XYZ file of C-alpha atoms in Angstrom:
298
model
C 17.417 19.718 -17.513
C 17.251 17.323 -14.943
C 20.403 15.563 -13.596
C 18.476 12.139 -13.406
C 17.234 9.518 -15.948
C 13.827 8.036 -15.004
C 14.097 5.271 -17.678
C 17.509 3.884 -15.595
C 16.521 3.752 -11.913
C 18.183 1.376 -9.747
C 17.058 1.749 -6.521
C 14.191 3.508 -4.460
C 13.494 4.468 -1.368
C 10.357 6.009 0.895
C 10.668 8.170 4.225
C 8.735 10.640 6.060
C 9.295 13.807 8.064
C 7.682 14.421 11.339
C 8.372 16.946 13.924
C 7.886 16.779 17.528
C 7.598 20.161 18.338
C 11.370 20.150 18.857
C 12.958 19.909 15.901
C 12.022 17.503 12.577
C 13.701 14.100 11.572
C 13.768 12.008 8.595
C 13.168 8.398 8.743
C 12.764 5.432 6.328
C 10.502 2.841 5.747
C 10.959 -0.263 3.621
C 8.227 -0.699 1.097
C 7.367 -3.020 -1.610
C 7.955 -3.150 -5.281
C 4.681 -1.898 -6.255
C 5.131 1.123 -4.103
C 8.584 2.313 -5.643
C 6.874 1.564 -8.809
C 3.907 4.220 -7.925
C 6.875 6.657 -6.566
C 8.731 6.476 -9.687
C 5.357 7.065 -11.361
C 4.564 10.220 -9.630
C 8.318 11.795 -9.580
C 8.642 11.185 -13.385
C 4.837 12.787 -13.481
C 5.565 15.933 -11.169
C 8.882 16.567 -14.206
C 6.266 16.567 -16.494
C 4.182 18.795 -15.522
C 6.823 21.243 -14.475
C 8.216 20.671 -17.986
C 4.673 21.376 -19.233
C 4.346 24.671 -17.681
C 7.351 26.064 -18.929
C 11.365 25.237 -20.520
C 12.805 28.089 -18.731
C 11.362 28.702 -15.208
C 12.295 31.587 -13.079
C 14.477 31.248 -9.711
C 13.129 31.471 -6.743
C 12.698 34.655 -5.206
C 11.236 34.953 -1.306
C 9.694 38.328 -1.856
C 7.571 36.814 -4.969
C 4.074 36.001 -4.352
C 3.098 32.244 -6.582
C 0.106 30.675 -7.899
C -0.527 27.434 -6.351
C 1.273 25.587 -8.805
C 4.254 27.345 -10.282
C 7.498 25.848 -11.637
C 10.406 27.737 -10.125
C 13.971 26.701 -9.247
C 16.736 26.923 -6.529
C 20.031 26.356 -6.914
C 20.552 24.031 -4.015
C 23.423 25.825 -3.119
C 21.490 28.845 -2.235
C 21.071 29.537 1.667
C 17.174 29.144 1.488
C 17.950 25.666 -0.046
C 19.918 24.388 3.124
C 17.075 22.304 4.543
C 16.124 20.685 1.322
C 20.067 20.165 0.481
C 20.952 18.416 3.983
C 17.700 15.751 2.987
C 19.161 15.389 -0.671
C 23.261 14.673 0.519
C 22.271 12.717 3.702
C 23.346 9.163 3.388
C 22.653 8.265 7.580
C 18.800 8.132 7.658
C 18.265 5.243 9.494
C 14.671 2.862 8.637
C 12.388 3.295 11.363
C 9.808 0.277 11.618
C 7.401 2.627 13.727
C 7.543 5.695 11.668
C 4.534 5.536 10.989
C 3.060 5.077 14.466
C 2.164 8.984 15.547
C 0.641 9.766 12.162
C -0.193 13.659 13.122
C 3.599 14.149 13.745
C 4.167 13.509 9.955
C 4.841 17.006 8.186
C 6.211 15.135 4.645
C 6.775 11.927 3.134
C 9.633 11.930 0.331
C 11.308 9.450 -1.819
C 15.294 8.645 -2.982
C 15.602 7.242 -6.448
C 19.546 6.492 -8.157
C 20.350 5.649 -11.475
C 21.974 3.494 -13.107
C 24.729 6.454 -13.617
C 24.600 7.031 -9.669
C 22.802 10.065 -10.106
C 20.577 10.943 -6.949
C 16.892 12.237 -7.138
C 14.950 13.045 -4.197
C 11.104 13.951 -4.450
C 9.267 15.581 -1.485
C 5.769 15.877 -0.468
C 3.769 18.033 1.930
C 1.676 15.370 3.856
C -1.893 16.435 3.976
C -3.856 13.796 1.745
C -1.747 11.261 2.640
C -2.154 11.740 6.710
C -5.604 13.071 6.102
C -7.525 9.582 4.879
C -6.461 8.905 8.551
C -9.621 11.277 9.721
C -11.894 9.233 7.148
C -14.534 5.858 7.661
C -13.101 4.239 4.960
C -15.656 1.287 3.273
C -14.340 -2.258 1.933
C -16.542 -4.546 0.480
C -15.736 -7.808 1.784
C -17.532 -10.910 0.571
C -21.364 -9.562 0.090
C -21.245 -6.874 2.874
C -20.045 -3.283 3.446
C -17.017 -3.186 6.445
C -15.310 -0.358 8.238
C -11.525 -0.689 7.405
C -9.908 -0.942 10.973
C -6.212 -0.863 9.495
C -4.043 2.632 9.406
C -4.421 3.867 5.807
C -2.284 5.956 4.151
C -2.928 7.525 0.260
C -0.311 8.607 -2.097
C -0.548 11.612 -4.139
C -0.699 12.003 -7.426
C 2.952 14.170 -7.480
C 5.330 15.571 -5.928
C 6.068 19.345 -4.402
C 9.673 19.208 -5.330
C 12.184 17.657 -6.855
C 15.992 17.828 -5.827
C 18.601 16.713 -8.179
C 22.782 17.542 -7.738
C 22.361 21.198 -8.959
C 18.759 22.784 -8.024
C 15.727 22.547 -5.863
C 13.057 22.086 -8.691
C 9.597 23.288 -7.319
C 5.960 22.532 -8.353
C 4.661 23.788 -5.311
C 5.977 27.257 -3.822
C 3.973 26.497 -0.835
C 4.604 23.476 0.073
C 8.461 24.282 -0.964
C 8.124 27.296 1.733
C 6.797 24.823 4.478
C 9.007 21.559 4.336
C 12.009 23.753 3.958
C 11.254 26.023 6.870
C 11.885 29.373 4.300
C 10.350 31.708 7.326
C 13.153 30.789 10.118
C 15.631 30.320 6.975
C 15.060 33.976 5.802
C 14.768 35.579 9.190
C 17.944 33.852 10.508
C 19.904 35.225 7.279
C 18.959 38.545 7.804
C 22.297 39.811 9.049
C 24.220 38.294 6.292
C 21.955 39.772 4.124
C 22.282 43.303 5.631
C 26.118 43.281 5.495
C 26.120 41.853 1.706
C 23.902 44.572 0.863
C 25.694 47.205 2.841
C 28.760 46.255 1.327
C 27.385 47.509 -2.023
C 24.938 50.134 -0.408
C 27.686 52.275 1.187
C 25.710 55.324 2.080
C 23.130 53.739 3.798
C 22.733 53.201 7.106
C 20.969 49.871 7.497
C 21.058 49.352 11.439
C 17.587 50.372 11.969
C 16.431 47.887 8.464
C 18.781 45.299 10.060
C 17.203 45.295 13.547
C 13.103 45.351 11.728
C 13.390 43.026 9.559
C 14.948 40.861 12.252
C 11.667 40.514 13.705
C 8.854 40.696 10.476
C 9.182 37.982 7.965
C 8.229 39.838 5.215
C 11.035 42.379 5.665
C 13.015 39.499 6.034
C 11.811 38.354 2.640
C 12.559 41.350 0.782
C 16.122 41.604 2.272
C 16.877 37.890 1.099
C 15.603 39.195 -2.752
C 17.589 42.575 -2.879
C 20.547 40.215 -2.034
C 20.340 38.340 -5.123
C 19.975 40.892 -7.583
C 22.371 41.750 -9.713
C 23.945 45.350 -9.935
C 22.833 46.550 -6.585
C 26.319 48.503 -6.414
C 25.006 50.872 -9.345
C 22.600 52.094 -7.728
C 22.152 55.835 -8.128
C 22.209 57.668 -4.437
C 20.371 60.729 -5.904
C 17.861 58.675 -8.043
C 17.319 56.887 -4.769
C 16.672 59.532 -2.644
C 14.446 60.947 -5.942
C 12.017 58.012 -6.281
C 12.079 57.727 -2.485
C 10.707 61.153 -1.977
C 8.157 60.542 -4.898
C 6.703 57.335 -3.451
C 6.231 58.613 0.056
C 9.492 57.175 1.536
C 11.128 59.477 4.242
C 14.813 59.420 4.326
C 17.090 61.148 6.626
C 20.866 62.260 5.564
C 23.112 62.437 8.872
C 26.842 63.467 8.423
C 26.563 61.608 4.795
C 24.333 58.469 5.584
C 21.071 58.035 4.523
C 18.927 57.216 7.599
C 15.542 55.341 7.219
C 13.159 55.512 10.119
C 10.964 52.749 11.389
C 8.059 53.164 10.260
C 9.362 53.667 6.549
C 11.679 50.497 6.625
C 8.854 48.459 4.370
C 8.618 51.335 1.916
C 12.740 51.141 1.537
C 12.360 47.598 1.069
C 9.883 47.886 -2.178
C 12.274 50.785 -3.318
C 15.230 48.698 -3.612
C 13.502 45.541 -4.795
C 11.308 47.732 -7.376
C 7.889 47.609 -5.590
C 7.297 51.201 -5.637
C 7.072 52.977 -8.823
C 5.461 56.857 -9.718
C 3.581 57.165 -12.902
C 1.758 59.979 -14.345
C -0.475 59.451 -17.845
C -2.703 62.614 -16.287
C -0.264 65.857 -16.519
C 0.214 66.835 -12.927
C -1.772 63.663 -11.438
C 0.982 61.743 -10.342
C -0.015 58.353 -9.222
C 2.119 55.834 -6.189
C 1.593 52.748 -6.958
C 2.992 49.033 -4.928
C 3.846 45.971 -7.370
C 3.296 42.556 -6.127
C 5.261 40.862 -8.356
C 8.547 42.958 -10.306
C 8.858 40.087 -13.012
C 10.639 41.702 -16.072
C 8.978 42.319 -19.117
């Protein structure tokens, strides 16, 4: 459930993102009551459509490829949720009366709502449509005549990407989730906590080589960050490892007790231990390799 009651909100308030090319800051801008009021309208509409596509949604997995519009979760403690968590607990973000004055430096526009129980709600938005209008010759029919609108416009959309509440990131939007909270630099700079968690429970594998890889390709990166938060990773097998490794066309080397994975088969590891490669044979002795893109259980 959500920690937030949309028939109790106290107070609202509207910011934006932008980002200079340096770094991105958060800003707020004082708006009217008819603007909270179409806010509150599309927060309480983004719930229900995440509500409406499912009662139990998955976490949040990097690795994980998503439809356009999927309902996942973070809990916002997680490392990937730091961005979106530092926007959520920040209670310094100062209202900027020219925000709004470099429109192409906007990357987001998000609103605050509180209850009347003090709960916090924060709702985030990936600005395309509402910078984009910008770009348009908008019309206004003024008196009997057809006239160019000359003022900056700016258009709302009809919900939200996410929604951030005391316990979890709740997500609409994996993509637009992915680019407001920065998940590429966020996975890639996590990498070597990731590789000594792992290693921890992965004793007889060497994982300097995976370590300095996926340092440098995201997607690596990505599958390190999943492998991480499964459960059981200590149980692993070593033999059925090296088994399904040889079977799927991953080349492992054992040196004085450690396995050893080269290079150029540091992907193919990956999708071993995050159960992306898999052997089947339904012909007798046609064994077929096969890559999942998704390893959702059944």
């Amino acid at each position: 459930m959500l920690n937030f009651d949309f028939g109790q909100i106290a107070s609202a308030e509207f910011g934006i993102g932008r980002d200079n090319g340096q770094g991105r800051t958060y800003s707020l801008i004082s708006v009217d009551g008819e603007v909270q009021d179409s806010l509150a309208e599309m927060a309480s509409g983004t719930w229900n459509a995440m509500r409406g596509m499912t009662k139990e949604p998955p976490q949040y997995e990097p690795s994980e490829k998503y439809a356009s519009q999927e309902y996942v979760f973070l809990p916002l403690a997680n490392v990937l949720g730091e961005r979106m968590r530092e926007l959520h607990t920040a209670n310094n973000i100062l209202i900027d009366g020219q925000a709004l004055s470099e429109p192409m430096k906007i990357f987001c526009y998000f609103a605050r709502f509180t209850d009347r129980q003090g709960q916090r709600l924060t709702a985030l938005r990936r600005a395309t449509q509402f910078k984009g209008v910008l770009k348009s010759r908008l019309l206004r029919f003024d008196t009997d005549a057809l006239k160019i609108v000359k003022d900056k416009v700016f258009k709302l959309d009809t919900n939200f990407d996410i929604l951030i509440d005391a316990q979890a990131v709740h997500v609409l939007r994996p993509s637009g989730f992915e680019f407001v909270g920065q998940l590429q630099d966020a996975v890639l700079s996590a990498v070597p906590s990731n590789v000594q968690s792992i290693q921890a429970e992965l004793t007889f594998v060497d994982f300097a080589s995976i370590e300095g890889y996926a340092s440098a390709h995201p997607r690596a990166a990505r599958y390190l960050a999943s492998i991480r938060s499964q459960k059981g990773i200590k149980n692993i097998d070593r033999n059925r490892l090296q088994r399904l490794c040889a079977a799927t066309g991953v080349d492992l080397a054992d040196i004085d007790g450690n396995l050893i994975v080269h290079e150029k088969h540091v992907m193919g590891f990956l999708e071993v231990l995050d159960r992306r490669r898999y052997e089947i044979e339904l012909v007798a002795d046609s064994p077929e390799k096969f890559r999942a893109a998704s390893r959702i259980k059944i």
